[in-house]
Each structure stands twice: as structure tokens, then as C-alpha cells.
């Protein structure tokens, strides 16, 4: 088949490589322009190294973008990690239309941070969807879905890189084959089950130590490695990454007040939360590199009774 890829970064590159490795043709690659000072886009770099036609339009609404898609003469459009809005005039050009990847079980978790939120909310399952792009954000008809469990200690990193990323690449190939063979079924999304979640950024990633321990732990997991759940110590932002939780069983087990450091060791430090403790294994201050919780705590002068988040 002959495809046109719209995407960016490592996932876009992996999808491009997957189609090329099995002998498919690429009529054109569409990438968003890099911001000044940003690292080179992995998809753009790979496509140019292979001598493919690469376009970087500020907007896919641009008449030139429409013209470029027509010139690609693609059988199907492949949207892999796309943050630009793609109008119907653009996505309908390929002979068999366009398909798009989304890392959630649509219609749940429409929006840009759809991997973070299921973990933050304590869900035990998530997945990926291949669907038809429409003018509504993540609202098009579903072609293919794959489910994956969220284990109790999974993080955004383990869910995405171990499962949603590699399975997503395979699913794009599978869905494209189904569409071209006319063997796919398109199902409208059930609006009664739909949810929209916005970005998970720094404001959403701030830790409230007074929240129940499960909520604190899920926030840390769902923001690891990005954007990084955070608190403060002595006026500095402290991001927490790898962590473990311990539940309190008795009142006598509770060491100190909510948000207080309960223990500092060579490897970690522990913080009292509502109903349990968070043991911080990996963290970083705003002006340091990521390191072990114990090393950072000792270097910052953190000790038993130190208060976080004040």
C-alpha cells in the first residue's frame, strides 16, 4: 500500500519504520514544525534520511497542505501522535481515508493526556484506539481497540513504553490492512460513556499530602516520568518519580503529621500522607538532576520532621 504519515517524534518514527520494513510505499510525511531550540523531530529526521518527501506546515488547514496531500497519492493516511488539527478536507483525500491512533479506550479519556488520567484516577485498565479523525477531538468512529491492564505499581512510563507504544505501532498496521481489504467495521462512539480530560501539566501534578494515600500514589505514578508530580521543600520545587506506598494499619503506626518526613535513609525518604506513607526512591529539585531520594534529601538538609508542601 501507499501511505501518507502525519505525526511526530519517536512514535511517528516507529510507525514509519514499521510500514517501510514490510515494503509499503510512503508518498509523503507531514510533521509539525519544531519550536525554536527544541530537539530535532525524530520522524522528520528519519524521513529525510530515507529520502522521503517531508512537509512541515504550521497548520494542516493551509491550502498548500491540502495540495501536498493530494500530490502524495496515498491509499490511506496514517495519523501517529498528531497534535495539529487535521480538517476533513485534508484527511479525506487518501483513497481509503485516514486512520488515527489514540492511547485510551475511546470514548473514555478524549484529550491530550489520555495516558496520565486513567492511572491518576486509579483505573485498572486502559488501552488504545484506532479511529477515523473527525472535526471533533477524538470523536470519530472506532475501527480497532486493544486493552491492557494497569497494574497497581504501573507508571505512565511502563504503561506507554512497554505496552501502548509497541502495541500501537502493530495496531496501526493491522487497522490499515483491514481498511484496505474492506474487512473493517466502523462503530460510532457511545457518547453516554464519553469523557474529556485536558492536559496533565504542572498545575495538575501538584501533590496534596492531605489527600488519601491512594490518590497521592496514583498521581505520582500517573505523572512519572512526565510532567512529574511535585511538592516543595524550603521554597524549592521537588519532583517525585519512582516511589512506593505503605498503608497504616493502626494509629500507633502513624509517624508525625501529614506532609512530614518520617524517615531518611541512604536510598530514600518517607513522607506521611493520609492513610499511609510514600517512600520516595527517585526525585529531583528544580535545580538538580534526577537522583535517589535519599541522596537528594540528605544534600538538601531534609530530616525527620521536615515539612513538605508548605
Protein backbone atom coordinates (compact mmCIF):
# COMPACT_ATOMS: atom_id res chain seq x y z
CA UNK A 1 0.00 0.00 0.00
CA UNK A 2 1.00 3.63 -0.41
CA UNK A 3 0.62 5.75 2.72
CA UNK A 4 0.96 9.31 3.90
CA UNK A 5 2.10 9.66 7.53
CA UNK A 6 1.09 12.58 9.72
CA UNK A 7 2.83 12.61 13.07
CA UNK A 8 5.91 13.42 15.07
CA UNK A 9 8.61 12.23 17.44
CA UNK A 10 9.50 8.66 18.38
CA UNK A 11 6.06 7.11 17.93
CA UNK A 12 5.71 8.63 14.47
CA UNK A 13 9.16 7.34 13.55
CA UNK A 14 8.35 3.84 14.82
CA UNK A 15 5.16 3.75 12.73
CA UNK A 16 7.06 4.94 9.65
CA UNK A 17 9.74 2.28 10.17
CA UNK A 18 7.10 -0.43 10.62
CA UNK A 19 5.38 0.33 7.33
CA UNK A 20 8.67 0.66 5.44
CA UNK A 21 10.06 -2.57 6.89
CA UNK A 22 7.29 -4.59 5.30
CA UNK A 23 7.66 -2.89 1.91
CA UNK A 24 4.92 -0.25 1.91
CA UNK A 25 5.45 2.98 -0.02
CA UNK A 26 5.38 6.41 1.61
CA UNK A 27 4.03 9.19 -0.55
CA UNK A 28 4.72 11.96 1.98
CA UNK A 29 5.41 12.66 5.64
CA UNK A 30 3.75 15.56 7.46
CA UNK A 31 5.34 16.85 10.69
CA UNK A 32 4.61 19.89 12.83
CA UNK A 33 7.42 22.48 12.72
CA UNK A 34 9.85 22.22 15.63
CA UNK A 35 9.82 25.03 18.14
CA UNK A 36 12.97 27.12 18.35
CA UNK A 37 15.59 25.36 20.46
CA UNK A 38 13.70 22.04 20.52
CA UNK A 39 15.44 18.78 19.67
CA UNK A 40 15.06 17.63 16.07
CA UNK A 41 11.82 15.78 15.41
CA UNK A 42 12.64 12.06 15.23
CA UNK A 43 10.08 11.39 12.50
CA UNK A 44 11.26 14.29 10.34
CA UNK A 45 14.92 13.30 10.70
CA UNK A 46 14.24 9.65 9.87
CA UNK A 47 12.09 10.51 6.86
CA UNK A 48 14.65 12.90 5.45
CA UNK A 49 17.46 10.37 5.95
CA UNK A 50 15.42 7.92 3.86
CA UNK A 51 14.92 10.50 1.13
CA UNK A 52 11.17 10.80 1.66
CA UNK A 53 9.13 13.92 0.92
CA UNK A 54 8.66 15.82 4.19
CA UNK A 55 6.27 18.72 4.80
CA UNK A 56 6.14 20.94 7.89
CA UNK A 57 3.08 23.16 7.76
CA UNK A 58 2.17 25.40 10.68
CA UNK A 59 -1.43 24.41 10.02
CA UNK A 60 -2.92 21.48 8.13
CA UNK A 61 -5.73 23.85 7.16
CA UNK A 62 -3.25 25.56 4.83
CA UNK A 63 -4.32 25.09 1.19
CA UNK A 64 -0.74 24.06 0.47
CA UNK A 65 -1.08 21.19 2.96
CA UNK A 66 -4.20 20.01 1.11
CA UNK A 67 -2.35 20.24 -2.18
CA UNK A 68 0.61 18.29 -0.74
CA UNK A 69 -1.68 15.51 0.48
CA UNK A 70 -3.25 15.24 -2.97
CA UNK A 71 0.20 15.02 -4.54
CA UNK A 72 1.13 12.18 -2.16
CA UNK A 73 -1.43 9.96 -3.96
CA UNK A 74 -1.79 7.83 -0.86
CA UNK A 75 -4.09 4.86 -0.45
CA UNK A 76 -4.51 5.71 3.23
CA UNK A 77 -3.47 8.43 5.66
CA UNK A 78 -1.81 7.37 8.92
CA UNK A 79 -2.02 9.79 11.85
CA UNK A 80 0.51 8.80 14.52
CA UNK A 81 0.81 11.12 17.54
CA UNK A 82 -0.67 14.25 15.99
CA UNK A 83 -1.21 17.45 17.98
CA UNK A 84 -2.22 19.57 14.99
CA UNK A 85 -5.89 19.80 13.97
CA UNK A 86 -6.46 17.93 10.70
CA UNK A 87 -9.62 19.12 8.85
CA UNK A 88 -11.85 16.77 6.91
CA UNK A 89 -10.74 18.41 3.68
CA UNK A 90 -7.25 17.09 4.45
CA UNK A 91 -7.92 13.64 5.95
CA UNK A 92 -10.46 12.60 3.32
CA UNK A 93 -8.03 12.94 0.40
CA UNK A 94 -6.38 9.47 0.50
CA UNK A 95 -8.30 6.81 -1.43
CA UNK A 96 -9.34 4.95 1.73
CA UNK A 97 -9.39 7.97 4.01
CA UNK A 98 -7.27 8.36 7.16
CA UNK A 99 -6.91 6.48 10.44
CA UNK A 100 -5.61 7.86 13.74
CA UNK A 101 -4.02 6.45 16.93
CA UNK A 102 -5.22 7.44 20.39
CA UNK A 103 -3.81 5.94 23.64
CA UNK A 104 -7.07 5.30 25.50
CA UNK A 105 -10.20 3.22 25.11
CA UNK A 106 -12.34 5.82 23.39
CA UNK A 107 -14.75 7.34 24.12
CA UNK A 108 -13.16 7.47 27.60
CA UNK A 109 -10.34 9.95 28.11
CA UNK A 110 -10.61 12.02 24.98
CA UNK A 111 -7.94 14.68 25.10
CA UNK A 112 -4.17 15.23 25.11
CA UNK A 113 -3.12 13.47 28.37
CA UNK A 114 -5.11 10.29 27.95
CA UNK A 115 -2.38 8.02 29.36
CA UNK A 116 -1.89 10.02 32.56
CA UNK A 117 -5.51 10.29 33.66
CA UNK A 118 -6.53 6.60 33.87
CA UNK A 119 -3.55 5.98 36.17
CA UNK A 120 -4.19 9.11 38.24
CA UNK A 121 -7.84 8.14 38.66
CA UNK A 122 -6.93 4.63 39.79
CA UNK A 123 -8.30 2.71 36.78
CA UNK A 124 -7.20 -0.90 36.43
CA UNK A 125 -7.46 -0.99 32.63
CA UNK A 126 -6.70 1.22 29.67
CA UNK A 127 -5.84 0.64 26.04
CA UNK A 128 -5.56 2.15 22.59
CA UNK A 129 -7.94 3.03 19.81
CA UNK A 130 -7.53 3.35 16.05
CA UNK A 131 -10.31 5.59 14.76
CA UNK A 132 -11.39 7.89 11.96
CA UNK A 133 -10.39 11.51 12.64
CA UNK A 134 -13.32 13.92 12.65
CA UNK A 135 -13.68 17.63 13.31
CA UNK A 136 -14.42 16.81 16.98
CA UNK A 137 -11.43 15.99 19.19
CA UNK A 138 -11.08 12.19 19.38
CA UNK A 139 -14.75 11.75 18.45
CA UNK A 140 -14.59 9.77 15.21
CA UNK A 141 -15.81 6.22 14.59
CA UNK A 142 -13.76 3.38 16.07
CA UNK A 143 -12.04 0.82 13.83
CA UNK A 144 -9.90 -1.14 16.27
CA UNK A 145 -9.22 -1.26 20.02
CA UNK A 146 -6.70 -3.10 22.20
CA UNK A 147 -6.93 -3.35 26.00
CA UNK A 148 -4.15 -3.54 28.58
CA UNK A 149 -4.28 -3.81 32.37
CA UNK A 150 -2.92 -1.11 34.65
CA UNK A 151 -1.13 -2.90 37.47
CA UNK A 152 -1.08 -1.30 40.92
CA UNK A 153 2.53 -0.14 40.56
CA UNK A 154 2.46 0.78 36.86
CA UNK A 155 3.55 4.27 35.88
CA UNK A 156 2.87 6.35 32.81
CA UNK A 157 6.27 5.22 31.57
CA UNK A 158 5.65 1.49 31.96
CA UNK A 159 2.13 1.61 30.51
CA UNK A 160 3.18 3.65 27.48
CA UNK A 161 6.64 2.40 26.60
CA UNK A 162 6.06 -1.27 27.47
CA UNK A 163 2.57 -1.64 26.02
CA UNK A 164 0.73 1.28 24.40
CA UNK A 165 3.70 2.29 22.24
CA UNK A 166 4.65 -1.10 20.73
CA UNK A 167 1.06 -2.34 20.59
CA UNK A 168 0.02 0.95 18.99
CA UNK A 169 2.51 0.51 16.16
CA UNK A 170 1.19 -3.00 15.49
CA UNK A 171 -2.41 -1.79 15.68
CA UNK A 172 -1.81 0.88 13.03
CA UNK A 173 -0.54 -1.77 10.63
CA UNK A 174 -3.45 -4.08 11.43
CA UNK A 175 -6.06 -1.35 11.03
CA UNK A 176 -4.59 -0.12 7.73
CA UNK A 177 -4.68 -3.67 6.35
CA UNK A 178 -8.31 -4.12 7.45
CA UNK A 179 -9.39 -0.84 5.85
CA UNK A 180 -7.69 -1.53 2.53
CA UNK A 181 -9.12 -5.05 2.45
CA UNK A 182 -12.61 -3.73 3.21
CA UNK A 183 -12.79 -6.02 6.25
CA UNK A 184 -13.09 -3.37 8.95
CA UNK A 185 -16.16 -2.26 10.88
CA UNK A 186 -16.61 1.35 11.95
CA UNK A 187 -18.52 1.87 15.19
CA UNK A 188 -19.81 5.23 16.36
CA UNK A 189 -18.58 6.18 19.83
CA UNK A 190 -21.11 5.86 22.65
CA UNK A 191 -21.50 9.43 23.88
CA UNK A 192 -23.05 8.25 27.16
CA UNK A 193 -19.66 6.73 28.06
CA UNK A 194 -17.54 9.62 26.81
CA UNK A 195 -15.22 11.76 28.93
CA UNK A 196 -12.85 14.59 28.08
CA UNK A 197 -9.74 15.35 30.11
CA UNK A 198 -7.45 18.30 29.42
CA UNK A 199 -3.68 18.48 29.78
CA UNK A 200 -1.93 16.99 32.78
CA UNK A 201 0.67 19.65 33.44
CA UNK A 202 2.39 21.18 36.45
CA UNK A 203 -0.79 22.64 37.93
CA UNK A 204 -2.49 19.25 37.86
CA UNK A 205 0.61 17.42 39.11
CA UNK A 206 0.97 19.21 42.47
CA UNK A 207 0.78 16.82 45.43
CA UNK A 208 -1.69 17.47 48.25
CA UNK A 209 -0.36 15.32 51.09
CA UNK A 210 -3.74 15.55 52.87
CA UNK A 211 -5.40 13.55 50.10
CA UNK A 212 -5.93 9.80 50.68
CA UNK A 213 -2.73 7.82 50.19
CA UNK A 214 -4.04 6.04 47.10
CA UNK A 215 -4.78 9.36 45.38
CA UNK A 216 -1.29 10.66 46.17
CA UNK A 217 0.36 7.47 44.97
CA UNK A 218 -1.73 7.34 41.79
CA UNK A 219 -0.84 10.95 41.00
CA UNK A 220 2.86 10.17 41.35
CA UNK A 221 2.52 7.07 39.13
CA UNK A 222 0.44 8.87 36.52
CA UNK A 223 2.96 11.71 36.24
CA UNK A 224 6.08 9.55 36.09
CA UNK A 225 8.11 10.45 34.07
CA UNK A 226 6.15 13.49 32.83
CA UNK A 227 5.16 16.03 33.94
CA UNK A 228 6.47 14.78 37.30
CA UNK A 229 4.32 15.01 40.43
CA UNK A 230 5.73 17.68 42.71
CA UNK A 231 5.76 19.26 46.11
CA UNK A 232 8.01 21.87 47.75
CA UNK A 233 10.78 21.89 50.34
CA UNK A 234 12.29 25.11 51.68
CA UNK A 235 10.67 27.03 48.81
CA UNK A 236 12.09 24.80 46.07
CA UNK A 237 10.02 22.60 43.79
CA UNK A 238 10.70 18.91 44.37
CA UNK A 239 9.55 16.43 41.70
CA UNK A 240 8.90 12.85 42.77
CA UNK A 241 9.24 9.98 40.33
CA UNK A 242 9.78 6.39 41.49
CA UNK A 243 8.00 5.72 44.77
CA UNK A 244 6.34 3.07 46.93
CA UNK A 245 3.35 3.31 49.26
CA UNK A 246 2.80 1.75 52.66
CA UNK A 247 -0.62 1.69 54.32
CA UNK A 248 -1.15 2.45 58.01
CA UNK A 249 -2.88 -0.35 59.92
CA UNK A 250 -3.03 1.25 63.38
CA UNK A 251 -2.96 4.74 64.85
CA UNK A 252 0.33 3.81 66.50
CA UNK A 253 1.83 3.31 63.02
CA UNK A 254 1.39 6.99 62.09
CA UNK A 255 4.72 8.88 62.40
CA UNK A 256 4.19 12.61 62.69
CA UNK A 257 1.89 14.94 60.77
CA UNK A 258 0.59 14.93 57.20
CA UNK A 259 3.33 16.06 54.82
CA UNK A 260 6.14 15.49 57.30
CA UNK A 261 9.27 13.50 56.52
CA UNK A 262 9.14 10.36 58.64
CA UNK A 263 12.47 8.78 57.72
CA UNK A 264 15.59 9.46 55.65
CA UNK A 265 17.90 6.65 54.53
CA UNK A 266 20.77 6.36 52.07
CA UNK A 267 18.32 5.22 49.37
CA UNK A 268 15.07 7.08 50.05
CA UNK A 269 12.95 9.26 52.27
CA UNK A 270 9.42 8.65 53.54
CA UNK A 271 6.58 11.16 53.78
CA UNK A 272 3.41 10.80 55.86
CA UNK A 273 0.16 11.12 53.91
CA UNK A 274 -3.48 10.45 54.76
CA UNK A 275 -3.66 6.74 55.48
CA UNK A 276 -0.11 5.77 54.70
CA UNK A 277 3.43 6.75 53.75
CA UNK A 278 5.08 7.46 50.43
CA UNK A 279 8.66 6.23 50.13
CA UNK A 280 10.44 8.38 47.56
CA UNK A 281 13.05 6.41 45.63
CA UNK A 282 13.85 8.84 42.82
CA UNK A 283 13.34 12.60 42.72
CA UNK A 284 14.83 15.92 41.64
CA UNK A 285 14.80 19.52 42.75
CA UNK A 286 14.23 22.27 40.21
CA UNK A 287 17.97 22.98 40.16
CA UNK A 288 19.35 19.43 40.35
CA UNK A 289 19.47 16.31 38.25
CA UNK A 290 17.27 13.29 38.96
CA UNK A 291 18.77 11.10 41.66
CA UNK A 292 17.96 8.76 44.52
CA UNK A 293 15.54 10.09 47.11
CA UNK A 294 18.00 9.51 49.94
CA UNK A 295 20.87 11.36 48.30
CA UNK A 296 18.69 14.35 47.40
CA UNK A 297 17.15 14.51 50.86
CA UNK A 298 20.49 14.46 52.63
CA UNK A 299 22.03 17.01 50.26
CA UNK A 300 19.07 19.36 50.84
CA UNK A 301 19.25 19.05 54.62
CA UNK A 302 16.00 17.15 54.89
CA UNK A 303 15.46 15.30 58.17
CA UNK A 304 12.74 13.66 60.22
CA UNK A 305 10.06 16.27 60.88
CA UNK A 306 10.83 18.37 57.79
CA UNK A 307 7.60 19.58 56.22
CA UNK A 308 6.87 19.26 52.51
CA UNK A 309 4.38 21.30 50.54
CA UNK A 310 4.02 24.22 52.94
